[in-house]
Amino acid sequence: DIQMTQSPSSLSASVGDRVTITCQASQDISNYLNWYQQKPGKAPKLLIYDASNLETGVPSRFSGSGSGTDFTFTISSLQPEDIATYYCQQYDNLPRVTFGGGTKVEIK
Amino acid sequence: QLQLQESGPGLVKPSETLSLTCTVSGGSISSSSYYWGWIRQPPGKGLEWIGSIYYSGSTYYNPSLKSRVTISVDTSKNQFSLKLSSVTAADTAVYYCARRGIAAARWEDYWGQGTLVTVSS
């Protein structure tokens, strides 16, 4: 099974800060990686697909990069509405998927 | 607009079988373009894929749960279901049903609202 190691597990940043989250796969997954945002009591929402593509309607301050085993998710300027938990998800062998452990983003 | 809705008991006793159904409205579960799956989230913890099914009945399970999971589909009712046997407190979670694309849009694009299932005597 492919394991996804996501870090940090939580972070606190100020409004306007640049926030970076990393995700490492236990084996090469090419660009088969998605990033989701989950707010309390809600289902996850797709932000980034295929590692670096912004989902329609998602603000451009969100971005993703990487391929192979190492991936990065960035919020270029943190906004109050970005408070949420973010998950990476690999889909190298559909429909089997694995999620990272999540990163809880808070405002300092 | 596609909608998914989970239904089933919110409380299950230890060692019994958890049973949930996901009803799909606003679209057909018989589309060849999608998998239909279950994902769960224990309180305060992360997301775990449980398994998925194709409209033809082909199933795919998380290896860690495979011995206890059965997912089935009823195309006549536009529903798919989850059964998880021999449950323990560790199976307490919010259970989501979701649709995932196969070729294009290879992500969960529609989710149910989630249903909390508590395992307790």
PDB file of C-alpha atoms in Angstrom:
ATOM      1  CA  ASP A   1       0.000   0.000   0.000  1.00  0.00           C
ATOM      2  CA  ILE A   2       1.092   3.553  -0.701  1.00  0.00           C
ATOM      3  CA  GLN A   3       1.511   5.637   2.447  1.00  0.00           C
ATOM      4  CA  MET A   4       1.222   9.413   2.452  1.00  0.00           C
ATOM      5  CA  THR A   5       3.194  11.400   5.025  1.00  0.00           C
ATOM      6  CA  GLN A   6       1.865  14.911   5.417  1.00  0.00           C
ATOM      7  CA  SER A   7       3.489  17.681   7.440  1.00  0.00           C
ATOM      8  CA  PRO A   8       3.090  19.614   9.562  1.00  0.00           C
ATOM      9  CA  SER A   9       0.061  18.199  11.352  1.00  0.00           C
ATOM     10  CA  SER A  10      -0.904  21.715  12.401  1.00  0.00           C
ATOM     11  CA  LEU A  11       0.274  25.257  11.904  1.00  0.00           C
ATOM     12  CA  SER A  12      -0.591  28.744  13.049  1.00  0.00           C
ATOM     13  CA  ALA A  13       0.006  31.717  10.776  1.00  0.00           C
ATOM     14  CA  SER A  14      -1.044  35.325  10.444  1.00  0.00           C
ATOM     15  CA  VAL A  15      -3.425  36.704   7.856  1.00  0.00           C
ATOM     16  CA  GLY A  16      -1.423  37.452   4.727  1.00  0.00           C
ATOM     17  CA  ASP A  17       1.286  34.884   5.483  1.00  0.00           C
ATOM     18  CA  ARG A  18       2.469  32.306   2.995  1.00  0.00           C
ATOM     19  CA  VAL A  19       1.600  28.797   4.161  1.00  0.00           C
ATOM     20  CA  THR A  20       3.238  25.628   2.877  1.00  0.00           C
ATOM     21  CA  ILE A  21       2.230  22.016   3.476  1.00  0.00           C
ATOM     22  CA  THR A  22       4.168  19.020   2.232  1.00  0.00           C
ATOM     23  CA  CYS A  23       3.136  15.497   1.380  1.00  0.00           C
ATOM     24  CA  GLN A  24       5.484  12.605   0.700  1.00  0.00           C
ATOM     25  CA  ALA A  25       4.462   9.356  -0.937  1.00  0.00           C
ATOM     26  CA  SER A  26       6.070   6.053  -0.016  1.00  0.00           C
ATOM     27  CA  GLN A  27       6.603   5.327  -3.735  1.00  0.00           C
ATOM     28  CA  ASP A  28       6.488   7.137  -7.037  1.00  0.00           C
ATOM     29  CA  ILE A  29       2.912   8.256  -7.789  1.00  0.00           C
ATOM     30  CA  SER A  30       3.722  10.506 -10.754  1.00  0.00           C
ATOM     31  CA  ASN A  31       1.324  13.432 -10.431  1.00  0.00           C
ATOM     32  CA  TYR A  32      -1.614  11.399  -9.132  1.00  0.00           C
ATOM     33  CA  LEU A  33      -2.230  13.648  -6.168  1.00  0.00           C
ATOM     34  CA  ASN A  34      -5.146  15.798  -5.061  1.00  0.00           C
ATOM     35  CA  TRP A  35      -5.468  18.367  -2.290  1.00  0.00           C
ATOM     36  CA  TYR A  36      -8.704  18.832  -0.325  1.00  0.00           C
ATOM     37  CA  GLN A  37      -9.907  21.403   2.152  1.00  0.00           C
ATOM     38  CA  GLN A  38     -12.233  20.354   4.968  1.00  0.00           C
ATOM     39  CA  LYS A  39     -14.053  22.728   7.260  1.00  0.00           C
ATOM     40  CA  PRO A  40     -15.624  21.522  10.535  1.00  0.00           C
ATOM     41  CA  GLY A  41     -18.774  19.492  10.030  1.00  0.00           C
ATOM     42  CA  LYS A  42     -18.422  19.508   6.250  1.00  0.00           C
ATOM     43  CA  ALA A  43     -17.300  17.062   3.600  1.00  0.00           C
ATOM     44  CA  PRO A  44     -13.906  17.689   1.994  1.00  0.00           C
ATOM     45  CA  LYS A  45     -13.749  19.981  -1.010  1.00  0.00           C
ATOM     46  CA  LEU A  46     -11.314  19.540  -3.879  1.00  0.00           C
ATOM     47  CA  LEU A  47      -8.853  22.405  -4.367  1.00  0.00           C
ATOM     48  CA  ILE A  48      -6.027  20.991  -6.491  1.00  0.00           C
ATOM     49  CA  TYR A  49      -6.046  17.961  -8.817  1.00  0.00           C
ATOM     50  CA  ASP A  50      -3.238  16.159 -10.617  1.00  0.00           C
ATOM     51  CA  ALA A  51      -0.777  17.788  -8.193  1.00  0.00           C
ATOM     52  CA  SER A  52      -0.839  21.267  -9.679  1.00  0.00           C
ATOM     53  CA  ASN A  53      -4.158  22.037 -11.361  1.00  0.00           C
ATOM     54  CA  LEU A  54      -6.515  24.476  -9.679  1.00  0.00           C
ATOM     55  CA  GLU A  55     -10.121  23.318  -9.527  1.00  0.00           C
ATOM     56  CA  THR A  56     -12.604  25.661 -11.158  1.00  0.00           C
ATOM     57  CA  GLY A  57     -13.788  28.378  -8.809  1.00  0.00           C
ATOM     58  CA  VAL A  58     -10.949  27.944  -6.308  1.00  0.00           C
ATOM     59  CA  PRO A  59      -9.060  31.174  -5.497  1.00  0.00           C
ATOM     60  CA  SER A  60      -5.683  31.543  -7.154  1.00  0.00           C
ATOM     61  CA  ARG A  61      -3.908  31.970  -3.815  1.00  0.00           C
ATOM     62  CA  PHE A  62      -4.032  28.161  -3.592  1.00  0.00           C
ATOM     63  CA  SER A  63      -1.442  26.215  -5.565  1.00  0.00           C
ATOM     64  CA  GLY A  64       0.215  22.832  -5.715  1.00  0.00           C
ATOM     65  CA  SER A  65       3.434  21.432  -7.120  1.00  0.00           C
ATOM     66  CA  GLY A  66       5.524  18.306  -7.217  1.00  0.00           C
ATOM     67  CA  SER A  67       5.700  14.896  -8.825  1.00  0.00           C
ATOM     68  CA  GLY A  68       7.038  11.487  -8.015  1.00  0.00           C
ATOM     69  CA  THR A  69       7.147  11.282  -4.242  1.00  0.00           C
ATOM     70  CA  ASP A  70       7.326  14.873  -3.018  1.00  0.00           C
ATOM     71  CA  PHE A  71       4.506  17.381  -3.213  1.00  0.00           C
ATOM     72  CA  THR A  72       3.822  20.855  -1.896  1.00  0.00           C
ATOM     73  CA  PHE A  73       0.603  22.783  -1.291  1.00  0.00           C
ATOM     74  CA  THR A  74       0.794  26.538  -0.832  1.00  0.00           C
ATOM     75  CA  ILE A  75      -1.543  29.299   0.248  1.00  0.00           C
ATOM     76  CA  SER A  76       0.183  32.445  -0.982  1.00  0.00           C
ATOM     77  CA  SER A  77      -1.635  34.849   1.339  1.00  0.00           C
ATOM     78  CA  LEU A  78      -3.609  33.279   4.177  1.00  0.00           C
ATOM     79  CA  GLN A  79      -7.150  34.559   4.585  1.00  0.00           C
ATOM     80  CA  PRO A  80      -9.492  34.080   7.573  1.00  0.00           C
ATOM     81  CA  GLU A  81     -11.791  31.884   5.475  1.00  0.00           C
ATOM     82  CA  ASP A  82      -8.889  29.481   4.826  1.00  0.00           C
ATOM     83  CA  ILE A  83      -9.071  28.146   8.382  1.00  0.00           C
ATOM     84  CA  ALA A  84      -9.591  24.429   7.790  1.00  0.00           C
ATOM     85  CA  THR A  85      -7.847  21.099   7.660  1.00  0.00           C
ATOM     86  CA  TYR A  86      -6.082  20.236   4.423  1.00  0.00           C
ATOM     87  CA  TYR A  87      -5.510  16.710   3.122  1.00  0.00           C
ATOM     88  CA  CYS A  88      -3.433  15.302   0.318  1.00  0.00           C
ATOM     89  CA  GLN A  89      -4.744  12.192  -1.457  1.00  0.00           C
ATOM     90  CA  GLN A  90      -2.924   9.838  -3.817  1.00  0.00           C
ATOM     91  CA  TYR A  91      -4.792   7.952  -6.524  1.00  0.00           C
ATOM     92  CA  ASP A  92      -2.060   5.977  -8.258  1.00  0.00           C
ATOM     93  CA  ASN A  93      -4.212   2.839  -8.374  1.00  0.00           C
ATOM     94  CA  LEU A  94      -7.833   3.885  -8.768  1.00  0.00           C
ATOM     95  CA  PRO A  95     -10.192   3.516  -7.109  1.00  0.00           C
ATOM     96  CA  ARG A  96      -7.885   2.720  -4.200  1.00  0.00           C
ATOM     97  CA  VAL A  97      -6.808   5.972  -2.638  1.00  0.00           C
ATOM     98  CA  THR A  98      -4.860   7.012   0.434  1.00  0.00           C
ATOM     99  CA  PHE A  99      -5.085  10.262   2.339  1.00  0.00           C
ATOM    100  CA  GLY A 100      -2.352  12.081   4.194  1.00  0.00           C
ATOM    101  CA  GLY A 101      -2.880  12.636   7.893  1.00  0.00           C
ATOM    102  CA  GLY A 102      -4.088  16.195   7.461  1.00  0.00           C
ATOM    103  CA  THR A 103      -2.823  19.669   8.360  1.00  0.00           C
ATOM    104  CA  LYS A 104      -4.938  21.898  10.573  1.00  0.00           C
ATOM    105  CA  VAL A 105      -4.419  25.549   9.669  1.00  0.00           C
ATOM    106  CA  GLU A 106      -5.209  28.191  12.282  1.00  0.00           C
ATOM    107  CA  ILE A 107      -4.876  31.956  12.464  1.00  0.00           C
ATOM    108  CA  LYS A 108      -2.252  33.316  14.833  1.00  0.00           C
TER     109      LYS A 108
ATOM    110  CA  GLN B   1     -27.649  18.729  -9.410  1.00  0.00           C
ATOM    111  CA  LEU B   2     -26.377  15.392  -8.146  1.00  0.00           C
ATOM    112  CA  GLN B   3     -27.033  14.658  -4.497  1.00  0.00           C
ATOM    113  CA  LEU B   4     -25.890  11.804  -2.270  1.00  0.00           C
ATOM    114  CA  GLN B   5     -27.546  11.015   1.041  1.00  0.00           C
ATOM    115  CA  GLU B   6     -26.386   8.505   3.631  1.00  0.00           C
ATOM    116  CA  SER B   7     -28.909   6.700   5.794  1.00  0.00           C
ATOM    117  CA  GLY B   8     -28.755   4.082   8.501  1.00  0.00           C
ATOM    118  CA  PRO B   9     -28.552   3.578  12.269  1.00  0.00           C
ATOM    119  CA  GLY B  10     -26.509   6.083  14.228  1.00  0.00           C
ATOM    120  CA  LEU B  11     -25.777   3.610  16.998  1.00  0.00           C
ATOM    121  CA  VAL B  12     -24.437   0.095  16.588  1.00  0.00           C
ATOM    122  CA  LYS B  13     -23.489  -2.368  19.312  1.00  0.00           C
ATOM    123  CA  PRO B  14     -19.984  -3.849  19.481  1.00  0.00           C
ATOM    124  CA  SER B  15     -19.555  -7.078  17.476  1.00  0.00           C
ATOM    125  CA  GLU B  16     -22.618  -6.289  15.349  1.00  0.00           C
ATOM    126  CA  THR B  17     -22.769  -5.200  11.706  1.00  0.00           C
ATOM    127  CA  LEU B  18     -22.879  -1.572  10.649  1.00  0.00           C
ATOM    128  CA  SER B  19     -25.160  -1.019   7.648  1.00  0.00           C
ATOM    129  CA  LEU B  20     -25.444   2.193   5.667  1.00  0.00           C
ATOM    130  CA  THR B  21     -27.089   3.095   2.374  1.00  0.00           C
ATOM    131  CA  CYS B  22     -26.262   5.956   0.041  1.00  0.00           C
ATOM    132  CA  THR B  23     -29.109   7.175  -2.154  1.00  0.00           C
ATOM    133  CA  VAL B  24     -28.125   9.017  -5.312  1.00  0.00           C
ATOM    134  CA  SER B  25     -30.507  11.573  -6.789  1.00  0.00           C
ATOM    135  CA  GLY B  26     -30.221  13.907  -9.742  1.00  0.00           C
ATOM    136  CA  GLY B  27     -28.160  11.442 -11.757  1.00  0.00           C
ATOM    137  CA  SER B  28     -27.731   7.761 -12.522  1.00  0.00           C
ATOM    138  CA  ILE B  29     -25.577   5.404 -10.531  1.00  0.00           C
ATOM    139  CA  SER B  30     -25.289   3.303 -13.710  1.00  0.00           C
ATOM    140  CA  SER B  31     -22.882   5.710 -15.394  1.00  0.00           C
ATOM    141  CA  SER B  32     -19.720   4.065 -16.720  1.00  0.00           C
ATOM    142  CA  SER B  33     -17.687   7.132 -15.777  1.00  0.00           C
ATOM    143  CA  TYR B  34     -17.706   6.834 -12.006  1.00  0.00           C
ATOM    144  CA  TYR B  35     -16.907   4.781  -8.945  1.00  0.00           C
ATOM    145  CA  TRP B  36     -19.136   5.080  -5.893  1.00  0.00           C
ATOM    146  CA  GLY B  37     -17.376   4.852  -2.576  1.00  0.00           C
ATOM    147  CA  TRP B  38     -17.333   5.093   1.178  1.00  0.00           C
ATOM    148  CA  ILE B  39     -14.891   7.157   3.225  1.00  0.00           C
ATOM    149  CA  ARG B  40     -14.906   7.515   6.983  1.00  0.00           C
ATOM    150  CA  GLN B  41     -13.491   9.922   9.541  1.00  0.00           C
ATOM    151  CA  PRO B  42     -13.209   9.097  13.259  1.00  0.00           C
ATOM    152  CA  PRO B  43     -13.959  12.079  15.495  1.00  0.00           C
ATOM    153  CA  GLY B  44     -11.049  14.507  15.427  1.00  0.00           C
ATOM    154  CA  LYS B  45      -9.034  12.310  13.066  1.00  0.00           C
ATOM    155  CA  GLY B  46      -8.227  11.990   9.383  1.00  0.00           C
ATOM    156  CA  LEU B  47      -9.939  10.486   6.355  1.00  0.00           C
ATOM    157  CA  GLU B  48      -9.861   6.787   5.509  1.00  0.00           C
ATOM    158  CA  TRP B  49     -11.020   5.229   2.259  1.00  0.00           C
ATOM    159  CA  ILE B  50     -13.150   2.163   2.992  1.00  0.00           C
ATOM    160  CA  GLY B  51     -13.966   0.918  -0.482  1.00  0.00           C
ATOM    161  CA  SER B  52     -15.609   1.578  -3.823  1.00  0.00           C
ATOM    162  CA  ILE B  53     -17.975  -0.073  -6.250  1.00  0.00           C
ATOM    163  CA  TYR B  54     -18.622   0.217  -9.971  1.00  0.00           C
ATOM    164  CA  TYR B  55     -22.198   0.084 -11.272  1.00  0.00           C
ATOM    165  CA  SER B  56     -21.517  -3.397 -12.675  1.00  0.00           C
ATOM    166  CA  GLY B  57     -20.859  -4.608  -9.131  1.00  0.00           C
ATOM    167  CA  SER B  58     -17.043  -4.729  -9.196  1.00  0.00           C
ATOM    168  CA  THR B  59     -15.744  -3.915  -5.743  1.00  0.00           C
ATOM    169  CA  TYR B  60     -12.487  -2.576  -4.333  1.00  0.00           C
ATOM    170  CA  TYR B  61     -11.699  -2.534  -0.627  1.00  0.00           C
ATOM    171  CA  ASN B  62      -9.123  -1.053   1.722  1.00  0.00           C
ATOM    172  CA  PRO B  63      -6.860  -4.010   2.603  1.00  0.00           C
ATOM    173  CA  SER B  64      -6.999  -3.081   6.279  1.00  0.00           C
ATOM    174  CA  LEU B  65     -10.798  -3.515   6.319  1.00  0.00           C
ATOM    175  CA  LYS B  66     -11.305  -6.031   3.533  1.00  0.00           C
ATOM    176  CA  SER B  67     -12.166  -8.980   5.770  1.00  0.00           C
ATOM    177  CA  ARG B  68     -15.076  -7.056   7.337  1.00  0.00           C
ATOM    178  CA  VAL B  69     -16.424  -4.918   4.475  1.00  0.00           C
ATOM    179  CA  THR B  70     -19.061  -5.567   1.860  1.00  0.00           C
ATOM    180  CA  ILE B  71     -20.207  -2.908  -0.598  1.00  0.00           C
ATOM    181  CA  SER B  72     -23.116  -3.568  -2.911  1.00  0.00           C
ATOM    182  CA  VAL B  73     -25.105  -1.630  -5.498  1.00  0.00           C
ATOM    183  CA  ASP B  74     -28.791  -1.595  -6.390  1.00  0.00           C
ATOM    184  CA  THR B  75     -29.103   0.169  -9.721  1.00  0.00           C
ATOM    185  CA  SER B  76     -32.904  -0.131  -9.699  1.00  0.00           C
ATOM    186  CA  LYS B  77     -33.030   2.033  -6.580  1.00  0.00           C
ATOM    187  CA  ASN B  78     -30.020   4.192  -7.498  1.00  0.00           C
ATOM    188  CA  GLN B  79     -28.392   3.202  -4.229  1.00  0.00           C
ATOM    189  CA  PHE B  80     -25.225   1.590  -2.960  1.00  0.00           C
ATOM    190  CA  SER B  81     -24.636   0.176   0.478  1.00  0.00           C
ATOM    191  CA  LEU B  82     -21.953  -0.525   3.034  1.00  0.00           C
ATOM    192  CA  LYS B  83     -21.811  -3.346   5.538  1.00  0.00           C
ATOM    193  CA  LEU B  84     -19.028  -3.479   8.123  1.00  0.00           C
ATOM    194  CA  SER B  85     -19.071  -6.514  10.366  1.00  0.00           C
ATOM    195  CA  SER B  86     -17.722  -7.177  13.866  1.00  0.00           C
ATOM    196  CA  VAL B  87     -17.543  -3.503  14.726  1.00  0.00           C
ATOM    197  CA  THR B  88     -15.657  -2.092  17.692  1.00  0.00           C
ATOM    198  CA  ALA B  89     -15.353   1.367  19.200  1.00  0.00           C
ATOM    199  CA  ALA B  90     -12.581   2.050  16.674  1.00  0.00           C
ATOM    200  CA  ASP B  91     -15.219   2.008  13.935  1.00  0.00           C
ATOM    201  CA  THR B  92     -16.971   5.027  15.448  1.00  0.00           C
ATOM    202  CA  ALA B  93     -16.760   7.664  12.734  1.00  0.00           C
ATOM    203  CA  VAL B  94     -18.548   9.951  10.342  1.00  0.00           C
ATOM    204  CA  TYR B  95     -19.205   7.882   7.241  1.00  0.00           C
ATOM    205  CA  TYR B  96     -19.345   9.645   3.885  1.00  0.00           C
ATOM    206  CA  CYS B  97     -20.478   8.304   0.546  1.00  0.00           C
ATOM    207  CA  ALA B  98     -18.961   9.932  -2.525  1.00  0.00           C
ATOM    208  CA  ARG B  99     -18.651   9.768  -6.303  1.00  0.00           C
ATOM    209  CA  ARG B 100     -15.264   9.545  -7.972  1.00  0.00           C
ATOM    210  CA  GLY B 101     -14.453   9.917 -11.646  1.00  0.00           C
ATOM    211  CA  ILE B 102     -12.607   7.131 -13.465  1.00  0.00           C
ATOM    212  CA  ALA B 103     -10.911   8.661 -16.486  1.00  0.00           C
ATOM    213  CA  ALA B 104     -11.443  12.380 -16.257  1.00  0.00           C
ATOM    214  CA  ALA B 105     -12.082  14.140 -12.949  1.00  0.00           C
ATOM    215  CA  ARG B 106     -10.281  11.500 -10.883  1.00  0.00           C
ATOM    216  CA  TRP B 107     -11.410  12.816  -7.563  1.00  0.00           C
ATOM    217  CA  GLU B 108     -14.438  12.821  -5.280  1.00  0.00           C
ATOM    218  CA  ASP B 109     -16.614  15.506  -6.806  1.00  0.00           C
ATOM    219  CA  TYR B 110     -19.865  14.842  -4.957  1.00  0.00           C
ATOM    220  CA  TRP B 111     -20.156  13.841  -1.323  1.00  0.00           C
ATOM    221  CA  GLY B 112     -22.964  13.035   1.027  1.00  0.00           C
ATOM    222  CA  GLN B 113     -23.283  15.186   4.125  1.00  0.00           C
ATOM    223  CA  GLY B 114     -21.876  12.385   6.255  1.00  0.00           C
ATOM    224  CA  THR B 115     -23.512  10.380   9.003  1.00  0.00           C
ATOM    225  CA  LEU B 116     -22.081   9.736  12.449  1.00  0.00           C
ATOM    226  CA  VAL B 117     -22.113   6.121  13.498  1.00  0.00           C
ATOM    227  CA  THR B 118     -21.276   5.405  17.125  1.00  0.00           C
ATOM    228  CA  VAL B 119     -20.308   1.924  18.264  1.00  0.00           C
ATOM    229  CA  SER B 120     -21.368   1.481  21.857  1.00  0.00           C
ATOM    230  CA  SER B 121     -23.332  -0.897  24.017  1.00  0.00           C
TER     231      SER B 121
END
